[in-house]
Coordinates of C-alpha atoms in Angstrom, one line a residue:
M19 CA 39.4 47.3 27.2
N20 CA 35.7 48.3 27.2
P21 CA 35.1 50.2 30.5
M22 CA 31.5 48.9 30.5
M23 CA 32.6 45.3 30.8
Q24 CA 33.0 44.1 34.4
P25 CA 36.0 41.9 35.2
Q26 CA 35.2 38.3 36.0
I27 CA 35.8 37.5 39.7
I28 CA 36.2 34.0 40.8
V29 CA 35.1 33.6 44.5
L30 CA 34.3 29.8 44.8
R31 CA 36.6 27.0 44.1
E32 CA 36.4 25.3 40.7
G33 CA 33.9 22.5 40.8
T34 CA 31.6 24.1 43.3
D35 CA 28.0 23.2 42.6
S36 CA 25.7 26.1 43.1
S37 CA 21.9 25.9 42.5
Q38 CA 19.6 28.8 43.4
G39 CA 16.2 30.3 42.8
R40 CA 12.7 28.9 42.7
P41 CA 13.8 25.6 41.0
Q42 CA 16.1 24.9 43.9
L43 CA 13.4 25.6 46.5
L44 CA 11.0 23.3 44.7
S45 CA 13.7 20.6 44.5
N46 CA 14.1 20.8 48.3
I47 CA 10.3 20.5 48.8
N48 CA 10.2 17.4 46.6
A49 CA 13.0 15.8 48.6
C50 CA 11.0 16.4 51.8
L51 CA 7.9 15.0 50.3
A52 CA 9.8 11.8 49.4
V53 CA 10.8 11.4 53.0
A54 CA 7.2 11.9 54.2
D55 CA 5.9 9.4 51.7
A56 CA 8.4 6.8 52.9
I57 CA 6.7 6.5 56.3
R58 CA 3.2 7.6 55.3
T59 CA 1.8 4.0 55.6
T60 CA 3.0 3.5 59.1
L61 CA 0.5 5.9 60.7
G62 CA -2.3 4.8 62.9
P63 CA -3.7 1.5 64.3
R64 CA -3.9 -0.1 60.9
G65 CA -0.5 1.2 59.8
M66 CA 2.0 -1.2 58.2
D67 CA 5.5 -1.9 59.5
K68 CA 8.8 -1.3 57.7
L69 CA 11.7 -3.8 57.5
V70 CA 15.0 -2.0 57.4
V71 CA 18.2 -4.0 56.7
G72 CA 21.4 -2.3 58.0
G73 CA 21.6 1.4 57.8
G74 CA 22.0 4.1 60.5
G75 CA 25.6 3.0 61.1
Q76 CA 24.6 -0.5 62.2
Q77 CA 25.9 -3.7 60.9
A78 CA 25.1 -4.5 57.3
N79 CA 23.1 -7.6 58.2
S80 CA 21.1 -6.1 61.1
V81 CA 17.3 -6.3 60.6
T82 CA 14.8 -3.8 62.2
I83 CA 11.1 -4.2 61.9
S84 CA 9.2 -1.1 63.2
N85 CA 6.4 1.4 62.5
D86 CA 7.9 4.1 64.7
G87 CA 8.7 7.1 62.5
A88 CA 11.8 8.3 64.4
T89 CA 13.3 4.8 64.4
I90 CA 12.7 4.3 60.6
L91 CA 14.1 7.8 59.7
K92 CA 17.1 7.2 62.0
L93 CA 17.9 4.0 60.1
L94 CA 17.4 5.4 56.6
D95 CA 20.6 6.9 55.3
I96 CA 19.2 10.2 54.0
V97 CA 21.8 12.3 52.3
H98 CA 19.8 15.2 51.0
P99 CA 20.6 18.2 53.1
A100 CA 17.1 19.7 53.1
A101 CA 15.4 16.4 53.8
K102 CA 17.4 15.9 56.9
A103 CA 15.3 18.7 58.5
L104 CA 12.4 16.2 58.7
V105 CA 14.6 13.6 60.3
D106 CA 15.6 16.2 62.9
I107 CA 12.1 17.2 63.9
S108 CA 11.1 13.5 64.2
R109 CA 14.0 12.9 66.6
A110 CA 13.1 16.1 68.5
Q111 CA 9.4 15.0 68.8
D112 CA 10.7 11.6 70.1
A113 CA 13.0 13.2 72.7
E114 CA 10.5 15.8 73.9
V115 CA 7.2 13.9 73.8
G116 CA 8.0 10.3 72.8
D117 CA 5.1 9.9 70.4
G118 CA 3.8 11.5 67.3
T119 CA 7.0 11.1 65.4
T120 CA 5.3 9.9 62.2
S121 CA 2.6 12.5 62.5
V122 CA 5.0 15.4 62.7
T123 CA 6.9 14.3 59.6
L124 CA 3.7 13.8 57.6
F125 CA 2.3 17.2 58.7
A126 CA 5.5 19.0 57.8
G127 CA 5.5 17.3 54.4
E128 CA 1.9 18.2 53.8
I129 CA 2.5 21.9 54.7
L130 CA 5.3 21.9 52.1
R131 CA 3.0 20.2 49.6
E132 CA 0.4 22.9 50.0
M133 CA 3.1 25.7 49.9
K134 CA 4.6 24.2 46.7
A135 CA 1.5 25.2 44.7
H136 CA 1.7 28.8 46.0
I137 CA 5.4 29.0 45.3
E138 CA 4.8 27.9 41.7
E139 CA 2.1 30.6 41.3
G140 CA 4.6 33.3 42.3
V141 CA 3.9 33.8 46.0
A142 CA 7.1 35.0 47.8
P143 CA 8.5 32.5 50.3
Q144 CA 8.6 35.2 53.0
I145 CA 4.9 35.8 52.7
A146 CA 4.3 32.0 53.0
I147 CA 6.6 31.8 56.1
R148 CA 4.8 34.7 57.8
G149 CA 1.4 33.2 57.1
L150 CA 2.5 29.8 58.4
R151 CA 3.8 31.2 61.7
T152 CA 0.6 33.1 62.2
A153 CA -1.4 29.9 61.6
C154 CA 0.8 27.9 63.9
E155 CA 0.4 30.5 66.7
L156 CA -3.4 30.5 66.3
A157 CA -3.5 26.7 66.3
V158 CA -1.3 26.3 69.4
N159 CA -3.3 28.9 71.4
Y160 CA -6.6 27.2 70.3
I161 CA -5.3 23.8 71.5
K162 CA -4.4 25.3 74.9
E163 CA -7.8 26.9 75.2
T164 CA -9.9 23.9 74.2
A165 CA -7.9 21.1 75.8
V166 CA -9.6 19.3 78.7
V167 CA -7.6 19.5 82.0
V168 CA -7.9 16.6 84.4
E169 CA -6.7 17.7 87.9
R170 CA -5.1 15.2 90.2
K171 CA -7.7 15.3 92.9
D172 CA -8.9 11.7 92.7
E173 CA -6.1 9.2 92.3
A174 CA -8.3 6.6 90.7
E175 CA -9.6 9.1 88.1
F176 CA -6.1 10.4 87.4
R177 CA -4.8 6.8 87.0
D178 CA -7.7 6.2 84.5
L179 CA -6.5 9.3 82.5
L180 CA -3.0 7.9 82.4
E181 CA -4.2 4.5 81.2
K182 CA -6.3 6.1 78.5
C183 CA -3.3 8.0 77.2
A184 CA -1.0 5.0 77.3
S185 CA -3.6 2.9 75.5
T186 CA -3.9 5.4 72.7
A187 CA -0.1 5.5 72.3
M188 CA -0.1 1.7 72.0
S189 CA -3.0 1.5 69.6
S190 CA -0.8 1.9 66.5
K191 CA 2.0 -0.4 67.8
L192 CA 2.8 -4.0 67.5
I193 CA 1.4 -4.7 71.0
H194 CA -2.1 -3.2 70.4
S195 CA -3.7 -6.6 70.8
H196 CA -2.4 -6.7 74.4
K197 CA -3.2 -3.1 75.4
P198 CA -4.8 -3.8 78.8
F199 CA -1.9 -6.0 79.9
F200 CA 0.8 -3.5 78.9
T201 CA -1.2 -0.4 79.8
K202 CA -1.3 -1.3 83.5
M203 CA 2.4 -2.3 83.4
V204 CA 3.4 1.1 81.9
V205 CA 1.4 3.2 84.3
D206 CA 2.7 1.2 87.3
A207 CA 6.2 1.7 86.1
V208 CA 5.9 5.5 85.7
L209 CA 4.1 5.9 89.0
S210 CA 6.9 4.1 90.8
L211 CA 9.3 6.9 89.8
D212 CA 10.0 10.0 91.8
Q213 CA 7.0 12.1 90.7
N214 CA 9.1 15.3 90.8
E215 CA 11.8 14.1 88.4
L216 CA 10.1 11.3 86.4
N217 CA 13.5 10.2 85.0
E218 CA 12.6 7.5 82.4
N219 CA 16.2 6.2 82.5
L220 CA 15.4 4.7 85.9
I221 CA 12.9 2.3 84.2
G222 CA 15.1 -0.6 83.1
M223 CA 14.1 -2.8 80.2
K224 CA 15.6 -6.3 79.9
K225 CA 14.9 -8.4 76.8
V226 CA 14.8 -12.1 77.2
A227 CA 14.2 -14.3 74.1
G228 CA 11.6 -17.0 74.4
G229 CA 8.1 -17.3 75.9
A230 CA 5.0 -15.4 75.0
M231 CA 4.4 -11.7 75.1
Q232 CA 2.1 -12.2 78.2
D233 CA 5.1 -13.6 80.1
S234 CA 6.6 -10.1 80.3
A235 CA 6.6 -8.8 83.9
L236 CA 7.1 -5.6 85.9
I237 CA 9.6 -6.1 88.7
D238 CA 9.1 -3.6 91.5
G239 CA 12.8 -3.1 92.0
V240 CA 15.9 -3.8 90.0
A241 CA 16.8 -6.8 87.9
F242 CA 19.9 -7.3 85.8
K243 CA 21.4 -10.2 83.9
K244 CA 24.0 -12.3 85.8
T245 CA 27.4 -10.9 85.2
F246 CA 30.6 -12.7 84.3
A247 CA 31.6 -14.9 87.3
Y248 CA 34.8 -16.6 88.3
A249 CA 35.3 -20.0 90.0
G250 CA 33.7 -20.1 93.4
F251 CA 30.6 -18.2 92.3
E252 CA 28.5 -21.4 92.4
Q253 CA 29.3 -21.8 96.2
Q254 CA 27.9 -18.4 97.0
P255 CA 24.3 -18.2 98.5
K256 CA 21.8 -16.9 95.9
H257 CA 19.0 -15.9 98.2
F258 CA 18.9 -13.3 101.1
K259 CA 16.2 -11.6 103.2
N260 CA 16.9 -8.1 104.3
P261 CA 20.6 -8.1 103.3
K262 CA 22.9 -5.2 103.5
I263 CA 24.1 -4.2 100.0
L264 CA 27.4 -2.5 99.2
S265 CA 27.9 -0.9 95.8
L266 CA 31.5 -0.3 94.8
N267 CA 33.6 1.2 92.0
V268 CA 36.7 -0.7 93.0
E269 CA 38.5 -3.5 91.2
L270 CA 39.1 -6.5 93.5
E271 CA 41.7 -8.5 91.5
L272 CA 45.2 -9.4 92.4
K273 CA 46.7 -8.0 89.2
A274 CA 45.2 -4.5 90.0
E275 CA 47.8 -4.0 92.7
R276 CA 50.7 -4.1 90.2
D277 CA 49.2 -1.5 87.8
N278 CA 51.1 1.7 87.4
A279 CA 53.8 0.7 89.8
E280 CA 57.5 0.3 89.5
V281 CA 59.6 -1.4 92.1
R282 CA 63.4 -1.8 92.1
I283 CA 65.1 -4.4 94.2
E284 CA 68.7 -5.2 94.9
E285 CA 68.4 -8.6 96.3
V286 CA 66.3 -11.6 95.1
S287 CA 65.0 -12.2 98.6
E288 CA 63.2 -8.9 98.5
Y289 CA 61.0 -10.1 95.7
Q290 CA 59.0 -12.3 98.1
N291 CA 58.3 -9.3 100.2
I292 CA 56.8 -7.5 97.2
V293 CA 54.5 -10.6 96.4
D294 CA 53.4 -10.8 100.1
A295 CA 52.6 -7.0 100.0
E296 CA 50.4 -7.5 97.0
W297 CA 48.5 -10.3 98.7
S298 CA 48.2 -8.3 102.0
I299 CA 46.8 -5.3 100.2
I300 CA 43.9 -7.2 98.5
Y301 CA 43.2 -9.2 101.7
D302 CA 43.0 -6.0 103.6
K303 CA 40.4 -4.7 101.1
L304 CA 38.4 -7.9 101.4
E305 CA 38.5 -7.9 105.2
K306 CA 37.2 -4.3 105.4
I307 CA 34.3 -5.2 103.0
V308 CA 33.4 -8.2 105.2
A309 CA 33.6 -6.0 108.3
T310 CA 30.9 -3.8 107.0
G311 CA 28.4 -6.6 107.4
A312 CA 27.3 -6.5 103.7
K313 CA 25.8 -9.7 102.3
V314 CA 25.6 -8.5 98.7
V315 CA 28.6 -6.8 97.1
L316 CA 28.3 -5.2 93.7
S317 CA 31.1 -3.5 91.7
R318 CA 31.3 -1.6 88.5
L319 CA 34.8 -3.1 88.0
P320 CA 35.8 -6.8 87.9
I321 CA 35.8 -8.9 91.0
G322 CA 38.5 -11.6 90.5
D323 CA 38.6 -15.3 91.4
L324 CA 40.4 -14.7 94.7
A325 CA 37.8 -12.3 95.9
T326 CA 34.9 -14.5 94.6
Q327 CA 36.2 -17.5 96.6
Y328 CA 36.9 -15.3 99.7
F329 CA 33.3 -14.1 99.7
A330 CA 31.9 -17.5 99.0
D331 CA 33.7 -18.9 102.1
R332 CA 31.9 -16.2 104.2
D333 CA 28.4 -16.6 102.7
I334 CA 28.5 -13.3 100.7
F335 CA 27.2 -12.8 97.2
C336 CA 29.3 -10.7 94.8
A337 CA 28.9 -9.5 91.2
G338 CA 31.5 -7.6 89.3
R339 CA 31.3 -5.8 86.0
V340 CA 27.8 -4.5 86.7
A341 CA 26.6 -2.1 84.1
T342 CA 26.7 1.6 85.1
D343 CA 23.0 2.2 84.6
D344 CA 22.1 -1.0 86.5
L345 CA 24.3 -0.1 89.4
Q346 CA 22.8 3.4 89.5
R347 CA 19.3 2.0 89.6
V348 CA 20.3 -0.4 92.4
V349 CA 21.5 2.5 94.5
N350 CA 18.3 4.5 93.8
A351 CA 16.2 1.4 94.9
V352 CA 18.1 0.1 97.9
G353 CA 19.7 3.3 99.2
G354 CA 23.3 4.0 100.1
A355 CA 25.9 5.3 97.6
V356 CA 28.6 4.0 95.2
Q357 CA 31.9 3.8 97.1
T358 CA 35.2 4.4 95.3
T359 CA 37.2 3.0 98.3
V360 CA 36.8 0.4 100.9
N361 CA 38.1 2.6 103.7
D362 CA 35.8 4.2 106.3
I363 CA 32.6 2.6 105.0
K364 CA 29.7 3.5 107.3
A365 CA 26.2 2.1 107.8
E366 CA 24.6 4.9 105.8
H367 CA 26.7 3.9 102.8
L368 CA 24.9 0.5 102.6
G369 CA 21.5 -0.2 101.2
T370 CA 19.0 -2.9 101.8
C371 CA 16.0 -4.6 100.3
A372 CA 13.4 -7.1 101.4
V373 CA 14.5 -10.0 99.2
F374 CA 17.6 -10.6 97.0
E375 CA 17.6 -13.6 94.8
E376 CA 19.0 -15.1 91.6
R377 CA 16.3 -16.4 89.4
Q378 CA 16.1 -18.1 86.1
I379 CA 14.1 -16.2 83.5
G380 CA 13.9 -17.9 80.1
N381 CA 17.4 -19.1 79.4
E382 CA 19.1 -16.3 81.4
R383 CA 20.0 -16.0 85.1
F384 CA 18.9 -12.6 86.6
N385 CA 19.8 -11.0 89.9
L386 CA 16.6 -9.4 91.5
F387 CA 16.3 -6.8 94.2
T388 CA 12.7 -6.6 95.4
G389 CA 10.9 -5.0 98.3
C390 CA 13.2 -2.0 98.3
P391 CA 12.3 0.6 101.0
Q392 CA 12.8 3.7 98.8
A393 CA 12.2 2.2 95.4
K394 CA 12.2 5.0 92.8
T395 CA 12.9 2.6 90.0
C396 CA 11.5 -0.6 88.4
T397 CA 12.4 -3.1 85.7
L398 CA 10.4 -4.4 82.7
V399 CA 11.4 -7.9 81.7
L400 CA 10.2 -8.3 78.1
R401 CA 9.6 -11.7 76.6
G402 CA 8.8 -12.8 73.0
G403 CA 10.0 -14.8 70.0
A404 CA 12.2 -13.1 67.5
E405 CA 14.7 -10.5 68.6
Q406 CA 13.2 -8.0 66.2
F407 CA 9.8 -8.5 67.8
I408 CA 11.1 -7.9 71.4
A409 CA 13.0 -4.8 70.2
E410 CA 9.8 -3.4 68.7
V411 CA 7.9 -4.1 71.9
E412 CA 10.6 -2.1 73.8
R413 CA 10.2 0.8 71.4
S414 CA 6.4 0.7 71.8
L415 CA 6.6 0.7 75.6
H416 CA 9.1 3.5 75.5
D417 CA 6.7 5.7 73.6
A418 CA 3.9 4.8 76.0
I419 CA 6.1 5.6 79.0
M420 CA 7.0 9.0 77.6
I421 CA 3.4 9.8 76.9
V422 CA 2.4 8.9 80.5
R423 CA 5.2 11.1 81.8
R424 CA 4.0 14.0 79.8
A425 CA 0.4 13.4 80.9
I426 CA 1.5 13.6 84.6
K427 CA 3.5 16.8 84.0
N428 CA 0.9 18.4 81.7
K429 CA -2.6 17.3 82.7
A430 CA -4.3 18.8 79.6
V431 CA -5.6 16.2 77.1
V432 CA -7.2 16.2 73.7
A433 CA -8.9 13.5 71.6
G434 CA -6.9 11.5 69.1
G435 CA -7.8 9.8 65.9
G436 CA -7.7 13.0 63.9
A437 CA -10.3 14.8 66.1
A438 CA -7.9 17.6 67.3
E439 CA -6.6 18.2 63.8
M440 CA -10.1 18.5 62.3
R441 CA -11.2 20.8 65.0
L442 CA -8.1 23.0 64.4
S443 CA -8.8 22.9 60.6
A444 CA -12.4 24.1 61.1
Y445 CA -11.2 26.9 63.4
L446 CA -8.5 28.1 61.0
R447 CA -10.8 28.0 57.9
N448 CA -13.3 30.1 59.8
Y449 CA -10.5 32.6 60.8
A450 CA -9.1 32.8 57.3
R451 CA -12.5 34.2 56.1
T452 CA -12.1 37.1 58.4
I453 CA -8.9 38.4 56.9
Q454 CA -7.7 39.5 53.5
G455 CA -4.7 39.3 51.4
K456 CA -2.4 36.4 50.6
S457 CA -2.3 35.4 54.3
Q458 CA -5.8 34.1 53.8
L459 CA -4.6 31.6 51.3
I460 CA -1.7 30.5 53.4
I461 CA -3.8 30.0 56.6
S462 CA -6.4 28.1 54.5
S463 CA -3.7 25.9 53.1
F464 CA -2.4 25.3 56.7
A465 CA -5.9 24.2 57.7
K466 CA -6.1 21.9 54.7
A467 CA -2.7 20.4 55.6
L468 CA -4.0 19.4 59.1
E469 CA -6.4 17.0 57.4
V470 CA -3.5 14.8 56.3
I471 CA -3.7 13.0 59.7
P472 CA -7.3 11.8 59.5
R473 CA -7.0 11.2 55.7
Q474 CA -4.0 9.0 56.2
L475 CA -5.6 7.1 59.0
C476 CA -8.5 6.3 56.6
D477 CA -6.2 5.3 53.8
N478 CA -4.1 3.0 55.9
A479 CA -7.3 1.3 57.3
G480 CA -8.9 1.0 53.8
F481 CA -11.7 3.4 54.6
D482 CA -13.3 5.9 52.2
A483 CA -11.3 9.0 53.1
T484 CA -13.3 11.4 51.0
D485 CA -16.6 10.5 52.6
L486 CA -15.4 10.4 56.2
L487 CA -13.6 13.7 55.9
N488 CA -16.7 15.4 54.5
Q489 CA -18.7 14.1 57.5
L490 CA -16.0 15.4 59.9
R491 CA -15.9 18.8 58.2
M492 CA -19.7 19.1 58.6
R493 CA -19.6 18.0 62.3
H494 CA -16.8 20.4 63.3
A495 CA -18.1 23.3 61.3
A496 CA -21.6 22.9 62.9
A497 CA -20.0 22.6 66.4
L498 CA -17.8 25.7 65.8
H499 CA -20.9 27.7 64.6
A500 CA -22.9 26.6 67.7
A501 CA -20.1 27.6 70.0
Q502 CA -19.8 31.1 68.4
T503 CA -23.6 31.8 68.4
A504 CA -24.1 30.5 72.0
T505 CA -24.8 33.2 74.6
K506 CA -23.1 31.2 77.3
K507 CA -19.5 30.1 76.8
P508 CA -19.4 26.3 76.8
T509 CA -16.9 24.3 78.8
P510 CA -14.2 22.5 76.8
G511 CA -15.2 19.1 75.7
S512 CA -18.9 19.8 76.4
I513 CA -19.9 20.6 72.8
H514 CA -21.3 17.5 71.1
G515 CA -19.4 16.7 68.0
C516 CA -16.4 18.9 68.6
W517 CA -14.2 15.9 69.3
Y518 CA -15.3 13.8 66.4
G519 CA -12.6 11.8 64.6
I520 CA -12.0 8.6 62.8
D521 CA -13.5 5.6 64.6
M522 CA -11.4 2.5 63.7
T523 CA -13.8 0.0 65.2
S524 CA -17.0 1.1 63.4
E525 CA -15.2 2.2 60.2
S526 CA -16.9 5.6 60.4
I527 CA -16.6 8.7 62.5
G528 CA -17.2 8.9 66.2
D529 CA -16.8 11.0 69.4
N530 CA -13.2 10.0 70.2
F531 CA -13.3 11.9 73.5
A532 CA -16.2 9.8 74.7
S533 CA -14.4 6.7 73.4
F534 CA -11.4 7.6 75.6
V535 CA -9.0 8.0 72.7
W536 CA -7.0 10.6 74.5
E537 CA -3.6 12.2 73.9
P538 CA -1.7 14.8 75.9
A539 CA -2.2 18.3 74.5
L540 CA 1.6 18.7 74.5
V541 CA 1.8 16.1 71.7
K542 CA -0.2 18.4 69.4
T543 CA 1.4 21.7 70.4
N544 CA 4.9 20.3 69.9
L545 CA 3.8 18.7 66.6
L546 CA 2.4 22.0 65.3
S547 CA 5.5 24.0 66.4
S548 CA 8.1 21.5 65.1
A549 CA 6.4 20.9 61.7
T550 CA 5.9 24.6 61.1
E551 CA 9.4 25.4 62.1
A552 CA 10.8 22.8 59.7
A553 CA 8.6 24.0 56.8
C554 CA 9.7 27.6 57.3
L555 CA 13.3 26.5 57.4
I556 CA 12.9 24.7 54.0
L557 CA 11.0 27.6 52.5
S558 CA 13.7 30.1 53.6
V559 CA 16.5 28.4 51.6
D560 CA 16.8 29.6 48.0
E561 CA 20.4 28.4 47.2
T562 CA 22.4 25.3 47.8
V563 CA 26.2 25.5 47.6
K564 CA 28.0 22.2 47.5
N565 CA 31.7 22.5 47.9
P566 CA 33.9 20.1 46.0
Q567 CA 35.6 17.4 48.0
S568 CA 39.2 18.2 48.8
E569 CA 41.8 15.7 47.8
K570 CA 43.6 13.9 50.6
P571 CA 47.0 15.3 51.3
G572 CA 49.7 13.3 49.6
A573 CA 47.2 11.5 47.3
Q574 CA 48.8 10.2 44.1
P575 CA 47.1 10.7 40.7
V576 CA 45.3 7.6 39.3
R577 CA 47.5 5.8 36.8
G578 CA 46.4 4.6 33.4
M579 CA 45.8 1.0 32.4
G580 CA 48.9 -1.2 32.9
G581 CA 50.6 1.5 35.0
R582 CA 52.0 3.5 32.1
G583 CA 52.7 7.1 32.3
R584 CA 52.2 9.5 35.2
G585 CA 49.0 11.2 34.0
R586 CA 45.4 10.8 35.1
G587 CA 44.1 7.4 34.0
R588 CA 40.6 6.2 33.3
R589 CA 38.1 6.0 36.1

């Protein structure tokens, strides 16, 4: 044996697919670009919608029409492991901020598109990653420095800020033609919450088919669809003023007394005593509930026909099988607490509201609790034609609600419509000229990637992107130069031209800050950080190892045609 020859060592299982090196890195980048291109046309007020049939673990015949980036990517069954990073950052942007899900995916894809040229020219991925992180840090700090902070001194002025942010979030959605109507509704809904917690789960959304979009309403309280009811329900009163409300997690059915019980008897006569005991137990429960003085009884568990008739005879309304989130919102609105037993119920355990009623909305019956003393919740009743249309309205309002929440917690705002991105691009281009080495190329490419947002806004609207971007570059470069040469430091937002972006109404450029196209600064900082993080993650991978699928235990080999032999047959 030749001592110079190394023995062959087999580490991975046979059939393992291993791809590495620059070709694998470029392949991952191309996969991410394909994902970004899939939702590119949904960006902005003139963006198009996508119709997705099935997917995302849903039924095969389900249809979703949306232009929300996170929703579309969630429904697409993306199998490429590297491309899933863009899906993750889109979901993270949706969870953290609520808007900008399409923008963050496009920006991450554009960064990778710019880096692809450098990788092909031989730039090491680690140098690219270092340059991208430097550019991201500079951009985030510059956004924080230049964002305009609106303090909550004047409530009317602060409400106007929230309405501007909600209106901007809705401008690219299906409901953009009814922005004034829904803007007021969204801001009222968020301001009705506890301002310290701002839990968006306490804003209920109920979809009722039929009617026009303007028939949607904000209910200052709780509304939920009429639950399953037994005989005797129609005899119960459906309207109360200042009722006491009892919330339970107790099953009020006769069969419940027999669950998990074993009784042994020696004489047949004793069986009647067992039956009487079951009846006495449930009657004891019902009597204790009536003794509390409650006029509305809600339970997370079923309320049977015996209890329903018992309450109807005593002019008490009851509803069983109330959804957990609805019952929690009722408790937050009317007060009290959910009880798991009917024993020792005190006055402080009961809630109250000004009016309780059961009302017809569309073709559905709803139970409404209004005039709640400590209402920290509200309900949006959404109307419309097709189910897909109402579902898209719900997603649009969710994005607007999340934006208003973030605007309350973080009072710094920037201009939208590509203005903030162009301002950052001008700043980073200017900074890149002050350094040397390959980092200059990377930061310049990062600055160029930022222009994808205004460019795509122009493309989706049918504008001349080349002409408008040239005008924006000139405006922002002039504003940056004026700011650097000024002896007195200007206040943020005071430099004319520094918030110029794409003006959709005039099909040109305009001062979007003066036009009140505002977005929370958190949207941009989170977008920059998430997109850069995803791009660096993709660039840091140089090998993909795909393990072969293991055969199921006990699996039999595939037989040949006609079942002959025991060998492996044709596939």
